[in-house]
Short mmCIF file of C-alpha atoms (C1' of nucleotides) in Angstrom, two decimals:
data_model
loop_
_atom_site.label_atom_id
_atom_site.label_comp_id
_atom_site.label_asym_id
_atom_site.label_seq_id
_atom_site.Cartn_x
_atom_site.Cartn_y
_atom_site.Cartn_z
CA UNK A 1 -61.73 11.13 -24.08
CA UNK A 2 -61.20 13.93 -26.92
CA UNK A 3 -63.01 17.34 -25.68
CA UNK A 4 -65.17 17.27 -28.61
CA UNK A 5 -67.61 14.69 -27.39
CA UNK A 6 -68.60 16.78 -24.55
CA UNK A 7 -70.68 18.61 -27.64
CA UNK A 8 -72.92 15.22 -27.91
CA UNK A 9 -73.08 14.25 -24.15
CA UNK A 10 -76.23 14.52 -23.63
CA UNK A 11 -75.77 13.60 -20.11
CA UNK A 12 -73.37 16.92 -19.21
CA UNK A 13 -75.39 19.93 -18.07
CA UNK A 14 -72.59 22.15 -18.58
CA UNK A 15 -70.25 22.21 -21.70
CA UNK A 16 -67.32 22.89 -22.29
CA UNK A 17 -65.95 25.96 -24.32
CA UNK A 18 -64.08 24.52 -27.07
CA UNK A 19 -60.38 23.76 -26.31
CA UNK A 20 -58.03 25.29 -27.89
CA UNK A 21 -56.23 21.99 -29.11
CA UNK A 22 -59.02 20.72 -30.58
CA UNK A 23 -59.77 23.22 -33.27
CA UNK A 24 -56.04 24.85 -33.74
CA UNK A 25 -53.00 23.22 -35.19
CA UNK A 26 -50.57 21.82 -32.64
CA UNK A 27 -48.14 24.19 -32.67
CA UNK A 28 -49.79 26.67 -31.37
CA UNK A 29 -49.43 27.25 -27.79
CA UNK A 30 -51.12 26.09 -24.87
CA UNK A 31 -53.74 28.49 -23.97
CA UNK A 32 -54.68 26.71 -20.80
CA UNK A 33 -57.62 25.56 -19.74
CA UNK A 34 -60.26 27.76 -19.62
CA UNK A 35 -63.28 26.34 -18.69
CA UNK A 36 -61.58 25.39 -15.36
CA UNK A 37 -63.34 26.71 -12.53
CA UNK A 38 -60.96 26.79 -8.96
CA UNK A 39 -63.37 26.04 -6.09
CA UNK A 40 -62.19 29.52 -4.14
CA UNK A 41 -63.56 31.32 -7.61
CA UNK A 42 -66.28 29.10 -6.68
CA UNK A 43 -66.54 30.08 -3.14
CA UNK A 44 -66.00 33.52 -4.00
CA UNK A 45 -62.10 33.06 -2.67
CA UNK A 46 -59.00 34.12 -3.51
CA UNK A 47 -58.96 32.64 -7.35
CA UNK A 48 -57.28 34.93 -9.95
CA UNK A 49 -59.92 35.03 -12.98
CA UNK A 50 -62.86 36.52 -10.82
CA UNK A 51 -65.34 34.22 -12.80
CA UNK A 52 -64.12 35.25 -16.45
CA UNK A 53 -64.30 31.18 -17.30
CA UNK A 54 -67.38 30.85 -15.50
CA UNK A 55 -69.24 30.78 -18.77
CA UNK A 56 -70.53 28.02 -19.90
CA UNK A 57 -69.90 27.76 -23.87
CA UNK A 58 -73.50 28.74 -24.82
CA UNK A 59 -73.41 31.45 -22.82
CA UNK A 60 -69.98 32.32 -24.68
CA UNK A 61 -72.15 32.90 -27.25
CA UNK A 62 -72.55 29.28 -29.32
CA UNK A 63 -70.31 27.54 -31.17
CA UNK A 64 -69.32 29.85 -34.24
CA UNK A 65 -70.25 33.53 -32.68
CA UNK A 66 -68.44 31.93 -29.30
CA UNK A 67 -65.40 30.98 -30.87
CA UNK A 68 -63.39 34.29 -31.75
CA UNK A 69 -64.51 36.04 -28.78
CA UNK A 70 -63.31 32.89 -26.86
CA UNK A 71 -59.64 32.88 -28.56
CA UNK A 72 -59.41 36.55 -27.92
CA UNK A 73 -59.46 36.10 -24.19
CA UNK A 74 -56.10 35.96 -22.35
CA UNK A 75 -54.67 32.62 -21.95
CA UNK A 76 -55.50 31.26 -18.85
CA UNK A 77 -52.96 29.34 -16.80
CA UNK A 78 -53.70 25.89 -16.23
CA UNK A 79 -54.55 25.72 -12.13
CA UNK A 80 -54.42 22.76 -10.18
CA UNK A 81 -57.53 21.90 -8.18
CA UNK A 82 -57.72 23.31 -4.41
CA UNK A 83 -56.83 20.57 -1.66
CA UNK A 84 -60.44 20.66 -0.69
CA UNK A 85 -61.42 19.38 -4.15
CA UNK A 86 -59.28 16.57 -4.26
CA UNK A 87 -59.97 15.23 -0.55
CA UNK A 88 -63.34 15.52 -2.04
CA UNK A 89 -62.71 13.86 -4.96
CA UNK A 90 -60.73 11.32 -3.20
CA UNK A 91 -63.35 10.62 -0.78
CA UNK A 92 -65.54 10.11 -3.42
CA UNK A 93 -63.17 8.04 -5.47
CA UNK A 94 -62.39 5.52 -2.75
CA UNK A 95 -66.40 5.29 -2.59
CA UNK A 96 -66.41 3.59 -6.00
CA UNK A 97 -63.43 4.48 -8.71
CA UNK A 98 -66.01 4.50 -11.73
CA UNK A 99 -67.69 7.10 -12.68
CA UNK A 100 -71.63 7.65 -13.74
CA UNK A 101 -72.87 10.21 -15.50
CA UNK A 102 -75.45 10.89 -12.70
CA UNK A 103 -72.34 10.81 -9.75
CA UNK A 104 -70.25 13.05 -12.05
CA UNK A 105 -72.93 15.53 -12.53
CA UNK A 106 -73.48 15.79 -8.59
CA UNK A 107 -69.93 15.93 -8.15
CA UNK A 108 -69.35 18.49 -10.64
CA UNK A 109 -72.01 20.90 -8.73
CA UNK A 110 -71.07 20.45 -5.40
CA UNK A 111 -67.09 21.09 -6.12
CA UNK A 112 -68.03 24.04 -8.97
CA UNK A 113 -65.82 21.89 -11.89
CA UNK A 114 -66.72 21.13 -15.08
CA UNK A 115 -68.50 17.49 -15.37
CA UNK A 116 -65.39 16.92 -17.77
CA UNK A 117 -62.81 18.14 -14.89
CA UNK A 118 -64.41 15.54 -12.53
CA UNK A 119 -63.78 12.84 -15.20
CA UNK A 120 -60.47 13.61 -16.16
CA UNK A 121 -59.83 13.78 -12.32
CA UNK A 122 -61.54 10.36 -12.18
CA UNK A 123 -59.31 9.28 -15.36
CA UNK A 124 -55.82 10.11 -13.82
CA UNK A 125 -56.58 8.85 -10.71
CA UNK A 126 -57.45 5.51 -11.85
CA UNK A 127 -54.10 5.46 -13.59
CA UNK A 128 -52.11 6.56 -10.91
CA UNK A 129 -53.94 4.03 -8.57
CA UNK A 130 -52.92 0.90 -11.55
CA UNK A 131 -49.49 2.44 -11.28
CA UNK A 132 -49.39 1.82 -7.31
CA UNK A 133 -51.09 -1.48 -7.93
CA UNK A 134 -48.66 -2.70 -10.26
CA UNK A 135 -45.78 -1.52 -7.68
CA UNK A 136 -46.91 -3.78 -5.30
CA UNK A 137 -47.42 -6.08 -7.26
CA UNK A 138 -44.16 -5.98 -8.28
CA UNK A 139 -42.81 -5.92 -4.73
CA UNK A 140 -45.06 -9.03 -3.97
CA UNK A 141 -43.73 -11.15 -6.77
CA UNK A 142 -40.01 -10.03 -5.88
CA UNK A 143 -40.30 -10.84 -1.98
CA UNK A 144 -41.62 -14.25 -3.65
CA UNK A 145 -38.66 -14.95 -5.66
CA UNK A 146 -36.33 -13.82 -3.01
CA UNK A 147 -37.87 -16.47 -0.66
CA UNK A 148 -38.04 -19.64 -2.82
CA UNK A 149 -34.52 -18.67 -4.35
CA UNK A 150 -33.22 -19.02 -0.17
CA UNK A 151 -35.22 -22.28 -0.22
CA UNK A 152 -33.51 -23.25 -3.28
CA UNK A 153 -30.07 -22.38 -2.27
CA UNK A 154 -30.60 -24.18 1.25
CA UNK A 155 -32.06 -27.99 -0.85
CA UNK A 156 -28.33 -27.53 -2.93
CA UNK A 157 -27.06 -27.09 0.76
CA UNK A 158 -28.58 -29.85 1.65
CA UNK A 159 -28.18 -32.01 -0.89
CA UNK A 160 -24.46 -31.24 -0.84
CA UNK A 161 -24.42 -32.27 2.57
CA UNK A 162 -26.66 -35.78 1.60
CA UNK A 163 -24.12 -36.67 -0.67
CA UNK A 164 -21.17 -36.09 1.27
CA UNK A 165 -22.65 -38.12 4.22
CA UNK A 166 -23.49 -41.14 1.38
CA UNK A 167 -19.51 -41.32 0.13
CA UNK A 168 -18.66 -40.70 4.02
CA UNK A 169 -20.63 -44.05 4.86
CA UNK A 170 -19.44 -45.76 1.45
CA UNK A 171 -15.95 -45.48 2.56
CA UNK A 172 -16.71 -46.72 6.02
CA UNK A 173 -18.80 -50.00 4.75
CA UNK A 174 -15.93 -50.48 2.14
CA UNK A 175 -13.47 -50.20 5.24
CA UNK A 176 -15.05 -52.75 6.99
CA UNK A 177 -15.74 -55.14 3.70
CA UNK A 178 -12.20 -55.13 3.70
CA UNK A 179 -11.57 -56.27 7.72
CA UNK A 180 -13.14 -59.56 6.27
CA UNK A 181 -16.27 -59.71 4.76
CA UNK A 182 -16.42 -61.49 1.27
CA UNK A 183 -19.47 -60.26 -0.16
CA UNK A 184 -19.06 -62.97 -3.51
CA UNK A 185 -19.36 -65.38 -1.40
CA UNK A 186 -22.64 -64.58 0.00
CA UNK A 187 -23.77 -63.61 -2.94
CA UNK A 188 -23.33 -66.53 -3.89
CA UNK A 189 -25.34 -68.49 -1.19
CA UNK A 190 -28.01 -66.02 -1.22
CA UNK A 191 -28.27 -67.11 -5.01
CA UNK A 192 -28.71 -70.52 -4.45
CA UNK A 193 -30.86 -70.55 -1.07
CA UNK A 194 -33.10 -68.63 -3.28
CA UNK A 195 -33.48 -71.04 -6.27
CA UNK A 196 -33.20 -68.27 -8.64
CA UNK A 197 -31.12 -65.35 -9.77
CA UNK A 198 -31.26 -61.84 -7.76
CA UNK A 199 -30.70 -58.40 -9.76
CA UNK A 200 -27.55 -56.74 -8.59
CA UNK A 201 -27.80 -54.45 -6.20
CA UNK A 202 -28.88 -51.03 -7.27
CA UNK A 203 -25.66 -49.24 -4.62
CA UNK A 204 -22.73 -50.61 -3.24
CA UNK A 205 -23.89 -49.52 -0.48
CA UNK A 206 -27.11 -51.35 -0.35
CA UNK A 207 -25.28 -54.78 -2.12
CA UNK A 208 -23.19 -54.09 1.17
CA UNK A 209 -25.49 -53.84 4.06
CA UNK A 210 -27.47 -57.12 1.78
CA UNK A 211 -23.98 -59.20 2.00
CA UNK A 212 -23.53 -57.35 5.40
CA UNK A 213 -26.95 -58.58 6.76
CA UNK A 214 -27.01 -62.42 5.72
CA UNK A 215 -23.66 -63.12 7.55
CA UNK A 216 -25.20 -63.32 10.79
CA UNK A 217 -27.20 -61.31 13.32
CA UNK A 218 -23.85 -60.83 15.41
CA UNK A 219 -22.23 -58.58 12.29
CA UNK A 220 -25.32 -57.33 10.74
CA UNK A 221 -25.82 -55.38 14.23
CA UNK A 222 -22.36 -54.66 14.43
CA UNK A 223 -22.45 -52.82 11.19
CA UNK A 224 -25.24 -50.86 11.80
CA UNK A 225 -24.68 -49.72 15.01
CA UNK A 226 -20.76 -48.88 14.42
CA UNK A 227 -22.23 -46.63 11.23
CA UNK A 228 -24.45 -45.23 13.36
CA UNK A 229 -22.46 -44.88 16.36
CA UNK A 230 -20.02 -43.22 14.52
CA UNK A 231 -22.36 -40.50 13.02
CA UNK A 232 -24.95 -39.41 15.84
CA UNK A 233 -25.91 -36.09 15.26
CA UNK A 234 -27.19 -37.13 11.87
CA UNK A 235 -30.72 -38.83 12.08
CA UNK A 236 -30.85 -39.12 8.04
CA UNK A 237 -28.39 -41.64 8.18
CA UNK A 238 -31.22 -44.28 7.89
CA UNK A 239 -31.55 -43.03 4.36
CA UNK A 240 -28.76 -44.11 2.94
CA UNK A 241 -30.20 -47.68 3.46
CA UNK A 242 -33.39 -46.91 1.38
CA UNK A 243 -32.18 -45.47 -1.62
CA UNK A 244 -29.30 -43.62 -3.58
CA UNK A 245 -30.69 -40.55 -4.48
CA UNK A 246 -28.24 -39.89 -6.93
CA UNK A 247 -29.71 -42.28 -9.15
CA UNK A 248 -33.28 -41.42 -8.41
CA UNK A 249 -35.14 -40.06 -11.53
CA UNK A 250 -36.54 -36.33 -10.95
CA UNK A 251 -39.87 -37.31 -9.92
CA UNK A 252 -38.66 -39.83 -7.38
CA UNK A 253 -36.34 -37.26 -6.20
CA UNK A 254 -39.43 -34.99 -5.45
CA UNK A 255 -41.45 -37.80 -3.99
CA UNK A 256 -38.65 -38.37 -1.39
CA UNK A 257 -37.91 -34.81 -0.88
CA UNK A 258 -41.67 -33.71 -0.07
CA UNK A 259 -42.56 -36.96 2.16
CA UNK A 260 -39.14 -36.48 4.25
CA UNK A 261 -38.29 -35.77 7.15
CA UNK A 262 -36.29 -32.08 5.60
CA UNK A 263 -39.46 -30.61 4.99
CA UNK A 264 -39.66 -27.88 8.32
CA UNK A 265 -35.83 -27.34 7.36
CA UNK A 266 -36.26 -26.84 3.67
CA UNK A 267 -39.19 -24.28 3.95
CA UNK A 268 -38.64 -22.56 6.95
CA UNK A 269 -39.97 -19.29 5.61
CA UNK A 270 -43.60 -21.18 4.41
CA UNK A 271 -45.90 -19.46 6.69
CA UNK A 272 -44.67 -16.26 5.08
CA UNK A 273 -45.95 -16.65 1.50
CA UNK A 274 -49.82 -15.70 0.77
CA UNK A 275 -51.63 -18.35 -1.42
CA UNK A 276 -54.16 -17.42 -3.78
CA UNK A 277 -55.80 -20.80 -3.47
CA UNK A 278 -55.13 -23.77 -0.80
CA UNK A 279 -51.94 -25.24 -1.81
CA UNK A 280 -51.74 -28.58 -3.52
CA UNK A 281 -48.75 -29.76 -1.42
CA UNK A 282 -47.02 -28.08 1.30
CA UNK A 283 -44.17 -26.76 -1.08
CA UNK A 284 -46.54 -25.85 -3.67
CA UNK A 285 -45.92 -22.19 -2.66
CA UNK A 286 -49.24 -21.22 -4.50
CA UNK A 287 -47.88 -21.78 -8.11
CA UNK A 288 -49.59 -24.39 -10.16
CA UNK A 289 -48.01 -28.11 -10.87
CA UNK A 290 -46.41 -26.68 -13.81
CA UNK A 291 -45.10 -23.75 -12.36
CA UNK A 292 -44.19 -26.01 -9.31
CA UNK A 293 -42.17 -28.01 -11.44
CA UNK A 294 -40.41 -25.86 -13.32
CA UNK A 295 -39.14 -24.35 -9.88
CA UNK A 296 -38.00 -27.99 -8.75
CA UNK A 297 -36.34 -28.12 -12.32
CA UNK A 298 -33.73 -25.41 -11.78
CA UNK A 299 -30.96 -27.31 -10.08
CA UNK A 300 -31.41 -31.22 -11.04
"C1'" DT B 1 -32.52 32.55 -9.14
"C1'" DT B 2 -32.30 28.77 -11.95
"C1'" DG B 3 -32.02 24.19 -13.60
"C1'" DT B 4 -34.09 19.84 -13.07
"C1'" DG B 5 -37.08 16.22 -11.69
"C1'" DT B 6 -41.84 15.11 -10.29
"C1'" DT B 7 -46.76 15.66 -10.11
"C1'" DT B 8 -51.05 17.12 -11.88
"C1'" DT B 9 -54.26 18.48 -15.39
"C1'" DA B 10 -55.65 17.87 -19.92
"C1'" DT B 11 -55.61 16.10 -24.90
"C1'" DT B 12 -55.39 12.64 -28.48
"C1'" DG B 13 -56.16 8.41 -30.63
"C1'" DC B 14 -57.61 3.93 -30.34
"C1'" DC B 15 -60.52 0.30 -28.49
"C1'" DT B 16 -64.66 -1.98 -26.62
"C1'" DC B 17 -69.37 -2.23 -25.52
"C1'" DC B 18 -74.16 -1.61 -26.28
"C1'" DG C 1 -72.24 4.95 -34.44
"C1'" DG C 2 -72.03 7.10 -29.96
"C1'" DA C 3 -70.27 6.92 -25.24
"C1'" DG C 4 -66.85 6.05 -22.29
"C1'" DG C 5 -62.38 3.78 -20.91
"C1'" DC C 6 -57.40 3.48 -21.32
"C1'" DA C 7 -52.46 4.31 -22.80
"C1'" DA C 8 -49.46 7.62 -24.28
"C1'" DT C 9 -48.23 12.09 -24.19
"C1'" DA C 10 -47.95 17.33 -23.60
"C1'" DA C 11 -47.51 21.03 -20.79
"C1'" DA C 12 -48.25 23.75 -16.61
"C1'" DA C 13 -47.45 23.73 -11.75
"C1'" DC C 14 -44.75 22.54 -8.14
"C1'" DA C 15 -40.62 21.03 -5.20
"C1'" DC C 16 -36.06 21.40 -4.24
"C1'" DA C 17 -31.11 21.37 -4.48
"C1'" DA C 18 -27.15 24.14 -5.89
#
DNA sequence: TTGTGTTTTATTGCCTCC
DNA sequence: GGAGGCAATAAAACACAA
């Protein structure tokens, strides 16, 4: 807002003297701002220019007879505004942050500014308010990415651990293979029982427990419960059974991840993250699909 | 007291809206 | 085209450590 509108505001009861900027070269110095009025000058307080700027600019004289008399005052030092104009001001500002012409008017008579003081005030304020906004903002994204980079580092955990359990139970079923189970030969039989060809098993693991199975109830159980025996404390075993998840493509991989049973574990900190709108899924975490994706992209 | 960093007040130029 | 908003910036006022 250059100064030199004020002169075709219509709206502005008072206005202002012309500023110094706005009619002198730049490199001249600041002469301050002298149509500011400090409310104890208003009050009849302790201000230091005893009403010398309480002029308005017609009453300097006009515009051309105004103007020398006006640059031959002492430069007055720019003053801030008196703690009881801005708690008024922000009072008023955290009423409604825009400004009408009517609002700055009343405003600018009941704290003795210029209407043009009140909407620079206005101005700034509004800017410093974006500033805080885009602090917190800025917080709220980064607490965001802190918490789904701990959920990401605790799937790779957990994956990790997935895969080390799956080559922990590979070497166990191969173990027992080799105690006396030939798995070509019911392979075989399965084959012809069947009347037609099977696909090959998609693990060893699940060609295994297949082979494993068809030899009999009596070993089939004693498979299953020895691999289970032997790992207790790990309820996923089951798992292994349905699917290698190595080999699952990225979508299947999500499928799995977000109907299993690691969902509580995965997103412990859920509760904690504010959604705009009601998540799709429960790991949604507010972003969009593509957004979501992108996030499940980073590690596979 | 002084140097320095921060805050506040104000200006300028550009943009959008009516 | 005028009015008003915003971003960038200047400069005074202020705070504070050394």
């Amino acid at each position: 807002m250059a100064g030199g509108r004020l002169f075709t505001n219509n709206t502005n009861t008072l206005i202002d003297p012309p500023h110094p900027p706005l009619f002198l070269s730049s490199s001249l110095p600041f002469l301050g701002s002298r149509s500011m009025v400090s409310f104890e000058d208003v009050q009849g307080g302790k201000g230091s220019n005893n009403g010398l700027f309480f002029r308005t600019y017609e009453e300097n004289g006009g515009e051309e007879e105004g103007m020398e008399e006006y640059l031959m005052q002492p430069a007055e030092k720019k003053r801030r505004l008196s703690a009881e104009q801005v708690e008024f001001l922000e009072k008023s500002f955290e009423e409604e942050n825009k400004l009408e012409p009517e609002r700055k008017t009343k405003l600018a008579k009941e704290l003795g500014l210029q209407p043009r003081q009140v909407a620079i005030w206005f101005q700034n304020r509004r800017a410093r308010w974006k500033t805080k906004q885009l602090e917190k903002d800025y917080d709220s994204l980064q607490a965001t990415f802190e918490s789904l980079k701990a959920n990401y580092e605790n799937l790779l955990k957990e994956k990790d651990r997935l895969k080390a359990e799956v080559a922990s139970l590979t070497e166990k079923v191969v173990a027992r293979e080799k105690q006396g189970v030939n798995p070509n030969q019911t392979e075989v039989k399965s084959s012809e029982t069947n009347g037609m060809q099977e696909p090959p098993a998609a693990n060893p693991i699940a060609a295994t427990v297949d082979s494993v199975s068809s030899e009999g109830e009596g070993s089939k159980v004693s498979v299953k419960s020895d691999i289970l025996d032997s790992d207790d404390n790990h309820t996923s075993a089951s798992y292994v059974f349905e699917a290698d998840q190595s080999d699952l493509s990225q979508d299947e991989e999500e499928n799995l991840i977000s109907r299993s049973f690691l969902h509580p574990y995965i997103f412990p900190k859920l509760e904690s993250v504010e959604y705009s709108d009601p998540p799709e899924t429960s790991c949604s975490f507010g972003f969009d699909h593509e957004d979501h994706h992108a996030i499940w992209s980073w590690s596979y």
